Each structure stands twice: as structure tokens, then as C-alpha cells.
Amino acid sequence: MRILVVEDEIKAAEYLRKGLTESGFLVDVVHDGLDAQHLINEEIYDLVILDIMLPHINGWQLLKLLRERADTPVLFLTARDSIEDRVKGLESGGDDYLVKPFSYAELLARVRSLLRRGASTRELDQFSVEDLTFDLKSRKVTRNGQNIMLTSREFALMHLLLNHQGEVLSRGDIAAQIWDMNFDSDTKVVDVAIRRLRAKVDDGFPVKLIKTVRGMGYVLEPEPAE
């Protein structure tokens, strides 16, 4: 998931970059409304975290520009805490409104909620990769015609990897979405879960599906065995 943070306070922006990156998101940060306008016109984001008081182009104007080209979820993050501002933010097309100072845990929960809302409209019920098939509704997984029995957690993990095929997911991102852990939690449990899932869906098959990206995380990407 790719997030754009538009925040003119340098320390706050870096705090957000660090936390969201360690939570497994791809994060772009800009401190100026003009730079934000350029990225909004050139790039595609899954979520925009937007301050209101910005140099050159303010948050209200940026939201208007964004809504003219996309339905990207927007979370206002601002020190403006009046009821009038909150109402204006939501009625102008914002999806959520969080007032500074804020708790990172609350911000992360709101980010995940907005991203889930957006993802729910485009998630698939069935996947097919190489000789593996995955059916979300029937909860049936097969490989080369063989039924593969997965626990509920393994099924959720497989679904996450399939839904982000080709995208490297950090341990923090996997932990956050499968176990609802914060980015600073111990994520060794992820390695254990991946090892068990591999034993069921990769061991004994010539093409391996789950790949380790050293120092980054895991990706579902077919790769012939050596």
C-alpha cells in the first residue's frame, strides 16, 4: 500500500514516515502544497494523509484537486480542531479527520480502516497462481489438484500474500494485518508462520511460490526450485 503524507512540520513528517514505513507501507512525504499537487497529478496512492495549513496550496485546495481525478481516501491530520473545520473536512470529501497532537496507535488504526474500506471493493474471491488455486468463499486451497489443509491463520496469511502478489510485504505489515500487532512488536512469529505455510504449499513442488526478500520481508512470486 502506498501512502502520501503532506505535512509541513519536518519532525512530525519524519515521525509519520518512520512509523508507517515500519508498518510495511510505502511512504512519500512532501512539506509543500505545490509538491503535493505534482505528486497527486503524477502518481497513484492508496491513501493521502493531509494537513490543512500548508505553504502555497492548502489542504482544502489539494483535496479539491484530488477529488477531480480520484477517489483516493484522505485522512486530514491537523491542529485545527473546531467543529466547523471537522465538518468542512468531511463534507468537502475527506474520509476521516484526526486532530494534533495524536496517538500513533490511533492514527495507524484509522489508516488501516480506510485502506480496508478501499481494498474491500477490489479484492478477489478466487486466485490462481501456477498450479495453485485459492477460493475465498469455499475456503478451499489446492495445488496440482491436491487439497491443502490450512489453519485459519495460515489461510488468512495465504490470502494476504495472494492479494499482494508481486509486492514485498514486511514482517511488520504482515504482523499488523494478521495478528494486529504494532510496528514495534516482535515479529518472529511471522517467520514461524511463513515456514509452516511454505511446508504446506511449497514443499514437494518444483515451483516455489513464497519468496524471502532478505532484509525486507516476503513476497508471493513464482520461482522455479534450484
Coordinates of N, CA, C and O in Angstrom, one line a residue, residues 75-158:
L75 N -7.2 11.2 4.8 CA -7.2 11.4 6.3 C -6.6 12.8 6.6 O -5.4 13.0 6.4
F76 N -7.5 13.7 7.0 CA -6.9 15.0 7.5 C -6.2 14.8 8.8 O -6.8 14.2 9.8
L77 N -5.0 15.4 8.9 CA -4.3 15.3 10.2 C -3.8 16.8 10.4 O -2.9 17.3 9.8
T78 N -4.5 17.4 11.4 CA -4.3 18.9 11.5 C -4.5 19.3 12.9 O -5.1 18.7 13.8
A79 N -4.0 20.5 13.2 CA -4.1 21.1 14.6 C -5.5 21.9 14.6 O -5.9 22.3 15.7
R80 N -6.1 22.1 13.5 CA -7.4 22.8 13.5 C -8.5 21.9 14.1 O -8.9 20.9 13.4
D81 N -9.0 22.2 15.3 CA -9.8 21.3 16.0 C -11.3 21.8 16.2 O -12.0 21.2 16.9
S82 N -11.6 22.8 15.5 CA -13.0 23.4 15.6 C -14.0 22.4 14.9 O -13.7 21.7 14.0
I83 N -15.2 22.4 15.4 CA -16.3 21.6 14.8 C -16.5 22.0 13.4 O -16.7 21.2 12.5
E84 N -16.4 23.3 13.1 CA -16.6 23.8 11.7 C -15.6 23.2 10.8 O -15.9 22.8 9.7
D85 N -14.3 23.2 11.2 CA -13.3 22.6 10.4 C -13.5 21.1 10.2 O -13.3 20.6 9.0
R86 N -13.9 20.4 11.2 CA -14.1 19.0 11.1 C -15.2 18.7 10.1 O -15.1 17.8 9.2
V87 N -16.3 19.5 10.2 CA -17.5 19.3 9.3 C -17.0 19.6 7.9 O -17.4 18.9 6.9
K88 N -16.3 20.7 7.7 CA -15.9 21.1 6.4 C -15.0 20.1 5.8 O -15.1 19.7 4.6
G89 N -14.1 19.5 6.6 CA -13.2 18.5 6.1 C -13.9 17.3 5.5 O -13.6 16.7 4.5
L90 N -14.9 16.8 6.3 CA -15.7 15.6 5.9 C -16.7 15.9 4.7 O -16.8 15.1 3.8
E91 N -17.3 17.1 4.8 CA -18.3 17.4 3.8 C -17.6 17.8 2.4 O -18.2 17.7 1.4
S92 N -16.3 18.2 2.5 CA -15.6 18.5 1.3 C -15.0 17.3 0.6 O -14.5 17.4 -0.5
G93 N -15.2 16.1 1.2 CA -14.7 14.9 0.5 C -13.7 14.1 1.3 O -13.2 13.1 0.8
G94 N -13.3 14.6 2.5 CA -12.3 13.9 3.3 C -13.0 12.7 3.9 O -14.2 12.7 4.1
D95 N -12.2 11.6 4.2 CA -12.8 10.4 4.7 C -12.7 10.3 6.2 O -13.4 9.5 6.8
D96 N -11.7 11.0 6.8 CA -11.5 11.0 8.2 C -10.8 12.2 8.6 O -10.2 12.9 7.8
Y97 N -10.8 12.5 9.9 CA -10.3 13.8 10.4 C -9.7 13.5 11.8 O -10.4 13.1 12.7
L98 N -8.4 13.7 12.0 CA -7.7 13.5 13.2 C -7.0 14.7 13.6 O -6.3 15.3 12.8
V99 N -7.1 15.1 14.9 CA -6.6 16.4 15.4 C -5.3 16.1 16.1 O -5.1 15.2 16.9
K100 N -4.3 17.0 15.9 CA -3.0 17.0 16.6 C -3.2 17.7 17.9 O -4.0 18.6 18.1
P101 N -2.4 17.2 19.0 CA -1.5 16.1 19.0 C -2.3 14.8 18.9 O -3.4 14.7 19.4
F102 N -1.7 13.7 18.4 CA -2.4 12.5 18.2 C -1.6 11.3 18.7 O -0.4 11.4 18.9
S103 N -2.3 10.2 18.9 CA -1.6 9.0 19.2 C -1.3 8.2 17.9 O -2.2 8.1 17.1
Y104 N -0.1 7.7 17.8 CA 0.3 7.0 16.6 C -0.6 5.7 16.5 O -1.0 5.3 15.4
A105 N -0.9 5.1 17.6 CA -1.7 3.9 17.6 C -3.1 4.2 17.0 O -3.7 3.4 16.2
E106 N -3.7 5.3 17.3 CA -5.0 5.7 16.8 C -4.9 6.0 15.3 O -5.7 5.6 14.5
L107 N -3.8 6.7 14.9 CA -3.6 7.1 13.5 C -3.5 5.8 12.7 O -4.1 5.7 11.6
L108 N -2.7 4.8 13.2 CA -2.5 3.6 12.4 C -3.8 2.8 12.3 O -4.1 2.3 11.2
A109 N -4.6 2.8 13.4 CA -5.9 2.1 13.3 C -6.8 2.8 12.2 O -7.5 2.1 11.5
R110 N -6.8 4.1 12.2 CA -7.6 4.8 11.2 C -7.1 4.6 9.8 O -7.9 4.4 8.8
V111 N -5.8 4.6 9.6 CA -5.2 4.3 8.3 C -5.6 2.9 7.8 O -6.0 2.7 6.7
R112 N -5.5 1.9 8.7 CA -5.8 0.5 8.3 C -7.3 0.5 8.0 O -7.7 -0.2 7.0
S113 N -8.1 1.1 8.7 CA -9.6 1.1 8.5 C -9.9 1.7 7.1 O -10.7 1.1 6.3
L114 N -9.3 2.8 6.8 CA -9.5 3.5 5.5 C -9.0 2.6 4.3 O -9.7 2.5 3.3
L115 N -7.9 2.0 4.5 CA -7.3 1.1 3.5 C -8.2 -0.1 3.3 O -8.3 -0.6 2.2
R116 N -8.7 -0.7 4.4 CA -9.5 -1.9 4.3 C -10.8 -1.5 3.5 O -11.3 -2.3 2.7
R117 N -11.3 -0.3 3.8 CA -12.5 0.1 3.1 C -12.3 0.2 1.6 O -13.2 -0.2 0.8
G118 N -11.2 0.7 1.2 CA -10.9 0.9 -0.2 C -10.6 -0.5 -0.8 O -11.0 -0.8 -1.9
A119 N -9.9 -1.3 -0.1 CA -9.5 -2.6 -0.7 C -10.7 -3.6 -0.8 O -10.7 -4.4 -1.7
S120 N -11.7 -3.4 0.1 CA -12.8 -4.3 0.0 C -13.6 -4.3 -1.3 O -14.2 -5.2 -1.7
T121 N -13.5 -3.2 -2.0 CA -14.2 -3.0 -3.3 C -13.4 -3.7 -4.4 O -14.0 -3.8 -5.5
R122 N -12.2 -4.0 -4.2 CA -11.4 -4.6 -5.3 C -10.8 -6.0 -5.0 O -10.1 -6.5 -5.8
E123 N -11.0 -6.5 -3.9 CA -10.4 -7.8 -3.5 C -11.1 -8.9 -4.4 O -12.3 -8.9 -4.6
L124 N -10.4 -9.9 -4.7 CA -10.9 -11.0 -5.5 C -11.3 -12.2 -4.5 O -10.8 -12.3 -3.4
D125 N -12.2 -13.0 -5.0 CA -12.6 -14.2 -4.2 C -11.9 -15.4 -4.6 O -11.8 -16.3 -3.8
Q126 N -11.3 -15.4 -5.8 CA -10.6 -16.6 -6.3 C -9.2 -16.1 -6.9 O -9.1 -15.1 -7.5
F127 N -8.2 -17.0 -6.7 CA -6.9 -16.7 -7.2 C -6.3 -18.0 -7.8 O -6.7 -19.1 -7.4
S128 N -5.5 -17.8 -8.8 CA -4.8 -18.9 -9.4 C -3.4 -18.5 -9.7 O -3.2 -17.5 -10.5
V129 N -2.4 -19.2 -9.2 CA -1.0 -18.9 -9.4 C -0.3 -20.2 -9.7 O -0.3 -21.1 -8.8
E130 N 0.3 -20.3 -10.9 CA 0.9 -21.6 -11.3 C -0.1 -22.7 -11.1 O -1.2 -22.6 -11.7
D131 N 0.2 -23.7 -10.4 CA -0.8 -24.8 -10.2 C -1.6 -24.7 -8.9 O -2.2 -25.7 -8.5
L132 N -1.5 -23.6 -8.3 CA -2.3 -23.4 -7.0 C -3.6 -22.6 -7.3 O -3.6 -21.6 -8.0
T133 N -4.6 -23.1 -6.7 CA -5.9 -22.3 -6.7 C -6.4 -22.1 -5.3 O -6.2 -22.9 -4.4
F134 N -7.0 -20.9 -5.1 CA -7.4 -20.4 -3.8 C -8.8 -19.9 -3.9 O -9.0 -18.9 -4.7
D135 N -9.7 -20.4 -3.2 CA -11.1 -19.9 -3.2 C -11.5 -19.4 -1.9 O -11.6 -20.1 -0.9
L136 N -11.8 -18.1 -1.8 CA -12.0 -17.4 -0.5 C -13.4 -17.9 0.0 O -13.5 -18.1 1.3
K137 N -14.4 -18.0 -0.8 CA -15.7 -18.3 -0.3 C -15.8 -19.8 0.2 O -16.4 -20.0 1.3
S138 N -15.3 -20.7 -0.6 CA -15.3 -22.1 -0.1 C -14.2 -22.5 0.8 O -14.2 -23.5 1.4
R139 N -13.2 -21.5 1.0 CA -12.1 -21.7 1.8 C -11.3 -23.0 1.4 O -10.8 -23.8 2.2
K140 N -11.2 -23.2 0.1 CA -10.6 -24.4 -0.5 C -9.3 -24.0 -1.2 O -9.3 -23.0 -2.0
V141 N -8.2 -24.7 -0.8 CA -6.9 -24.4 -1.5 C -6.4 -25.7 -2.1 O -6.4 -26.8 -1.4
T142 N -6.0 -25.7 -3.3 CA -5.4 -26.9 -4.0 C -4.1 -26.5 -4.7 O -3.9 -25.4 -5.0
R143 N -3.3 -27.5 -4.8 CA -2.0 -27.4 -5.6 C -1.8 -28.6 -6.4 O -1.8 -29.7 -5.9
N144 N -1.8 -28.4 -7.7 CA -1.7 -29.6 -8.7 C -2.8 -30.6 -8.4 O -2.6 -31.8 -8.5
G145 N -4.0 -30.0 -8.1 CA -5.1 -30.9 -7.8 C -5.2 -31.5 -6.5 O -6.2 -32.1 -6.1
Q146 N -4.2 -31.3 -5.6 CA -4.2 -31.8 -4.3 C -4.8 -30.8 -3.3 O -4.4 -29.6 -3.3
N147 N -5.7 -31.3 -2.4 CA -6.2 -30.4 -1.4 C -5.1 -30.1 -0.4 O -4.4 -31.0 0.1
I148 N -5.1 -28.8 0.0 CA -4.1 -28.4 1.0 C -4.9 -27.8 2.2 O -5.7 -26.9 2.1
M149 N -4.7 -28.4 3.4 CA -5.5 -28.1 4.6 C -4.7 -27.0 5.3 O -3.5 -27.2 5.8
L150 N -5.3 -25.8 5.5 CA -4.6 -24.7 6.1 C -5.4 -24.3 7.4 O -6.7 -24.4 7.4
T151 N -4.7 -23.9 8.4 CA -5.4 -23.4 9.6 C -6.0 -22.0 9.2 O -5.7 -21.5 8.2
S152 N -6.9 -21.5 10.1 CA -7.5 -20.2 9.8 C -6.4 -19.1 9.6 O -6.5 -18.3 8.8
R153 N -5.4 -19.1 10.5 CA -4.3 -18.1 10.4 C -3.5 -18.3 9.1 O -3.2 -17.3 8.4
E154 N -3.2 -19.6 8.7 CA -2.5 -19.8 7.5 C -3.3 -19.4 6.3 O -2.8 -18.9 5.3
F155 N -4.6 -19.6 6.4 CA -5.5 -19.3 5.3 C -5.5 -17.7 5.1 O -5.4 -17.2 4.0
A156 N -5.6 -17.0 6.2 CA -5.5 -15.5 6.2 C -4.2 -15.0 5.6 O -4.1 -14.1 4.9
L157 N -3.1 -15.7 6.0 CA -1.8 -15.3 5.6 C -1.6 -15.6 4.1 O -1.1 -14.7 3.3
M158 N -2.1 -16.7 3.6 CA -2.1 -17.0 2.2 C -2.9 -16.0 1.4 O -2.5 -15.6 0.3

